[in-house]
CSV table of C-alpha atoms in Angstrom, one decimal:
chain,number,residue,atom,x,y,z
A,1,ILE,CA,40.8,28.5,-64.7
A,2,ALA,CA,37.7,28.4,-67.3
A,3,ALA,CA,35.9,26.4,-64.7
A,4,VAL,CA,36.3,28.9,-62.1
A,5,GLN,CA,35.6,31.7,-64.4
A,6,SER,CA,32.4,29.7,-65.7
A,7,GLY,CA,29.2,32.4,-66.1
A,8,LYS,CA,31.7,35.6,-65.8
A,9,HIS,CA,32.7,38.1,-68.4
A,10,MET,CA,35.5,36.4,-70.1
A,11,ASN,CA,38.8,38.4,-69.4
A,12,LEU,CA,41.4,36.7,-71.2
A,13,THR,CA,44.2,39.3,-70.8
A,14,LYS,CA,43.8,39.1,-66.9
A,15,VAL,CA,43.9,35.2,-67.2
A,16,SER,CA,46.7,35.3,-69.3
A,17,GLN,CA,48.6,37.8,-66.9
A,18,GLU,CA,47.7,35.4,-63.9
A,19,THR,CA,48.8,31.8,-65.7
A,20,GLY,CA,51.4,32.8,-67.9
A,21,VAL,CA,49.4,31.0,-70.6
A,22,ALA,CA,49.7,33.3,-74.1
A,23,LEU,CA,46.8,35.4,-75.1
A,24,SER,CA,46.8,33.9,-78.4
A,25,THR,CA,46.8,30.3,-76.8
A,26,LEU,CA,43.9,31.3,-74.7
A,27,LYS,CA,41.7,32.6,-77.6
A,28,ASP,CA,42.3,29.4,-79.4
A,29,PHE,CA,41.2,27.4,-76.0
A,30,TYR,CA,37.4,28.9,-75.8
A,31,PRO,CA,36.0,27.8,-79.2
A,32,LEU,CA,38.0,24.6,-78.6
A,33,LEU,CA,35.6,23.9,-75.7
A,34,GLU,CA,32.9,25.2,-77.5
A,35,ASP,CA,33.5,22.9,-80.4
A,36,THR,CA,33.9,19.9,-78.3
A,37,PHE,CA,30.5,20.7,-76.2
A,38,VAL,CA,32.2,21.4,-72.8
A,39,GLY,CA,30.8,24.9,-72.9
A,40,PHE,CA,29.1,27.9,-74.5
A,41,SER,CA,29.4,31.6,-74.9
A,42,VAL,CA,26.7,34.1,-74.3
A,43,ASN,CA,27.3,37.4,-75.9
A,44,SER,CA,26.3,40.9,-74.9
A,45,PHE,CA,23.4,42.2,-76.5
A,46,SER,CA,24.3,45.5,-77.8
A,47,ARG,CA,22.0,46.6,-80.5
A,48,SER,CA,22.2,50.6,-79.2
A,49,ALA,CA,25.0,52.9,-80.1
A,50,ARG,CA,23.9,55.6,-77.3
A,51,THR,CA,24.5,53.5,-74.3
A,52,ARG,CA,28.0,52.1,-73.2
A,53,LEU,CA,27.8,48.3,-72.7
A,54,ILE,CA,30.0,45.4,-71.3
A,55,LYS,CA,30.8,43.5,-74.5
A,56,ALA,CA,32.9,40.8,-73.2
A,57,PRO,CA,31.3,37.5,-73.9
A,58,LYS,CA,30.4,35.1,-70.8
A,59,PHE,CA,31.3,31.4,-71.1
A,60,TYR,CA,29.4,28.8,-69.4
A,61,PHE,CA,30.1,25.1,-68.7
A,62,PHE,CA,27.4,22.6,-70.4
A,63,ASP,CA,26.7,21.4,-66.7
A,64,THR,CA,27.2,22.8,-63.3
A,65,GLY,CA,28.4,19.8,-61.6
A,66,VAL,CA,31.1,19.3,-64.3
A,67,ARG,CA,31.9,22.7,-63.6
A,68,ASN,CA,32.1,22.4,-59.9
A,69,ALA,CA,34.1,19.4,-60.0
A,70,LEU,CA,36.8,21.0,-62.7
A,71,ALA,CA,36.9,24.1,-60.5
A,72,GLY,CA,37.6,22.1,-57.1
A,73,LEU,CA,34.7,23.0,-55.5
A,74,PRO,CA,33.4,20.3,-52.8
A,75,LEU,CA,30.2,18.7,-53.2
A,76,GLU,CA,28.4,19.6,-50.2
A,77,SER,CA,25.1,21.5,-49.1
A,78,GLY,CA,27.3,24.3,-47.6
A,79,MET,CA,28.1,25.7,-50.7
A,80,LEU,CA,24.8,26.7,-51.8
A,81,ALA,CA,25.5,29.6,-49.4
A,82,THR,CA,28.1,31.2,-51.3
A,83,GLU,CA,27.5,29.5,-54.7
A,84,GLY,CA,24.1,29.4,-55.0
A,85,GLY,CA,23.2,32.3,-56.9
A,86,HIS,CA,25.9,31.9,-59.0
A,87,LEU,CA,24.9,28.0,-59.6
A,88,PHE,CA,21.2,29.0,-60.2
A,89,GLU,CA,22.2,31.6,-62.8
A,90,HIS,CA,24.3,29.0,-64.6
A,91,TRP,CA,21.7,26.4,-64.5
A,92,VAL,CA,19.3,28.9,-66.2
A,93,ALA,CA,21.6,29.7,-68.7
A,94,CYS,CA,22.2,25.9,-69.8
A,95,GLU,CA,18.5,25.7,-70.0
A,96,LEU,CA,18.0,28.7,-72.2
A,97,TYR,CA,20.8,27.7,-74.4
A,98,ARG,CA,19.7,24.3,-74.8
A,99,ARG,CA,16.1,25.7,-75.9
A,100,VAL,CA,17.9,28.5,-78.3
A,101,SER,CA,19.9,25.8,-79.7
A,102,CYS,CA,17.0,23.5,-80.5
A,103,LEU,CA,15.0,26.4,-82.0
A,104,GLY,CA,17.4,27.3,-84.3
A,105,GLY,CA,17.4,30.2,-86.9
A,106,GLY,CA,15.8,33.3,-85.4
A,107,TYR,CA,16.4,33.0,-82.0
A,108,GLY,CA,19.2,34.0,-80.0
A,109,LEU,CA,20.7,34.2,-76.3
A,110,TYR,CA,22.6,37.1,-75.0
A,111,TYR,CA,23.0,39.1,-71.5
A,112,TRP,CA,22.7,42.6,-71.3
A,113,ARG,CA,25.1,44.8,-69.0
A,114,THR,CA,25.7,49.0,-69.3
A,115,VAL,CA,29.0,50.4,-67.9
A,116,SER,CA,27.0,51.9,-65.2
A,117,GLY,CA,26.0,48.8,-63.8
A,118,ALA,CA,22.4,48.3,-65.4
A,119,GLU,CA,21.8,44.8,-66.1
A,120,VAL,CA,19.7,41.8,-67.3
A,121,ASP,CA,20.9,38.2,-66.8
A,122,PHE,CA,19.3,37.0,-70.3
A,123,VAL,CA,17.9,38.4,-73.2
A,124,LEU,CA,15.9,35.7,-75.1
A,125,GLU,CA,15.7,37.3,-78.9
A,126,THR,CA,12.9,35.4,-80.7
A,127,PRO,CA,11.8,36.0,-84.4
A,128,ASP,CA,9.0,38.0,-82.9
A,129,GLU,CA,9.9,39.5,-79.9
A,130,ILE,CA,12.9,40.3,-77.1
A,131,ILE,CA,12.1,38.7,-73.7
A,132,THR,CA,14.3,39.7,-70.6
A,133,ILE,CA,15.2,37.2,-67.9
A,134,GLU,CA,16.6,38.2,-64.5
A,135,VAL,CA,17.8,35.2,-62.3
A,136,LYS,CA,17.2,35.5,-58.4
A,137,TYR,CA,18.3,32.9,-55.8
A,138,THR,CA,15.6,34.0,-53.5
A,139,SER,CA,12.0,33.0,-52.3
A,140,GLY,CA,11.5,36.8,-51.7
A,141,VAL,CA,10.9,38.8,-55.2
A,142,SER,CA,10.1,42.3,-55.2
A,143,PRO,CA,9.4,45.0,-57.9
A,144,ARG,CA,13.0,46.1,-57.5
A,145,ASP,CA,14.3,43.0,-58.8
A,146,ALA,CA,12.8,44.1,-62.1
A,147,SER,CA,14.4,47.6,-62.5
A,148,GLY,CA,17.2,46.1,-65.0
A,149,ILE,CA,14.5,44.6,-67.2
A,150,GLU,CA,12.2,47.8,-66.9
A,151,LYS,CA,15.3,49.7,-68.1
A,152,PHE,CA,16.0,47.3,-71.1
A,153,ILE,CA,12.3,47.4,-72.0
A,154,CYS,CA,12.4,51.4,-72.4
A,155,MET,CA,15.4,51.6,-74.5
A,156,TYR,CA,14.7,48.3,-76.7
A,157,PRO,CA,10.8,49.0,-78.3
A,158,LYS,CA,10.9,45.3,-79.4
A,159,ALA,CA,11.1,44.0,-75.7
A,160,LYS,CA,7.4,44.4,-74.2
A,161,ARG,CA,7.7,41.9,-71.5
A,162,GLY,CA,10.2,40.3,-68.8
A,163,PHE,CA,10.4,37.5,-66.3
A,164,VAL,CA,12.3,37.1,-62.7
A,165,VAL,CA,13.0,33.4,-62.4
A,166,GLY,CA,13.4,32.7,-58.6
A,167,LYS,CA,12.7,30.2,-56.0
A,168,ILE,CA,9.2,31.0,-55.6
A,169,LYS,CA,6.1,29.0,-55.5
A,170,ARG,CA,3.6,30.7,-58.0
A,171,GLU,CA,3.9,33.5,-60.3
A,172,GLU,CA,3.7,36.8,-59.2
A,173,LYS,CA,3.1,40.0,-61.1
A,174,LEU,CA,6.0,42.7,-60.3
A,175,THR,CA,5.3,45.5,-62.4
A,176,ALA,CA,2.6,46.0,-65.6
A,177,ARG,CA,5.4,44.4,-68.0
A,178,VAL,CA,7.7,42.1,-65.7
A,179,SER,CA,6.3,39.0,-63.9
A,180,ALA,CA,8.4,36.7,-61.4
A,181,ILE,CA,8.1,32.9,-62.2
A,182,PRO,CA,8.9,29.8,-60.2
A,183,TRP,CA,12.3,28.2,-61.7
A,184,HIS,CA,10.0,24.7,-62.7
A,185,GLU,CA,8.0,27.0,-65.0
A,186,LEU,CA,11.2,28.4,-66.8
């Protein structure tokens, strides 16, 4: 169940109801997965009291292949048609998490989503700035893909720039503050 839910907002109450596993047991389970390096949580970036945000953390497995195997997903190329975007975002989460972990204090990895639907896949907090990252499993990005990032930048003055990571060939400027970059330049 944790593998199927990997990369999504954790709703332990719903999982408890669907499985019959006590909520208290599930609350102990996810920290155990983190302590054994099976996965990690990404918390909501919530520095503003004026906007209602989704605050449930997201949990990611340490590896997309392990996640797929535990979720019972087949190892075939056709899976990318249905799971490609989710797997791509999961891969970016793993890359960013590893880098933040290596950099240590002053660095943090978050996501941001308002209850009205505005979202940024990842918010990278550094000692000097906040960088926003949106993940798109496409080779055609547009300024529309930067809309969540632009909303975030308007709300948080420490955020000055953002990136859309996609399957593009070269960097593209989407807006004055947002660039699209190829996944291999992440």
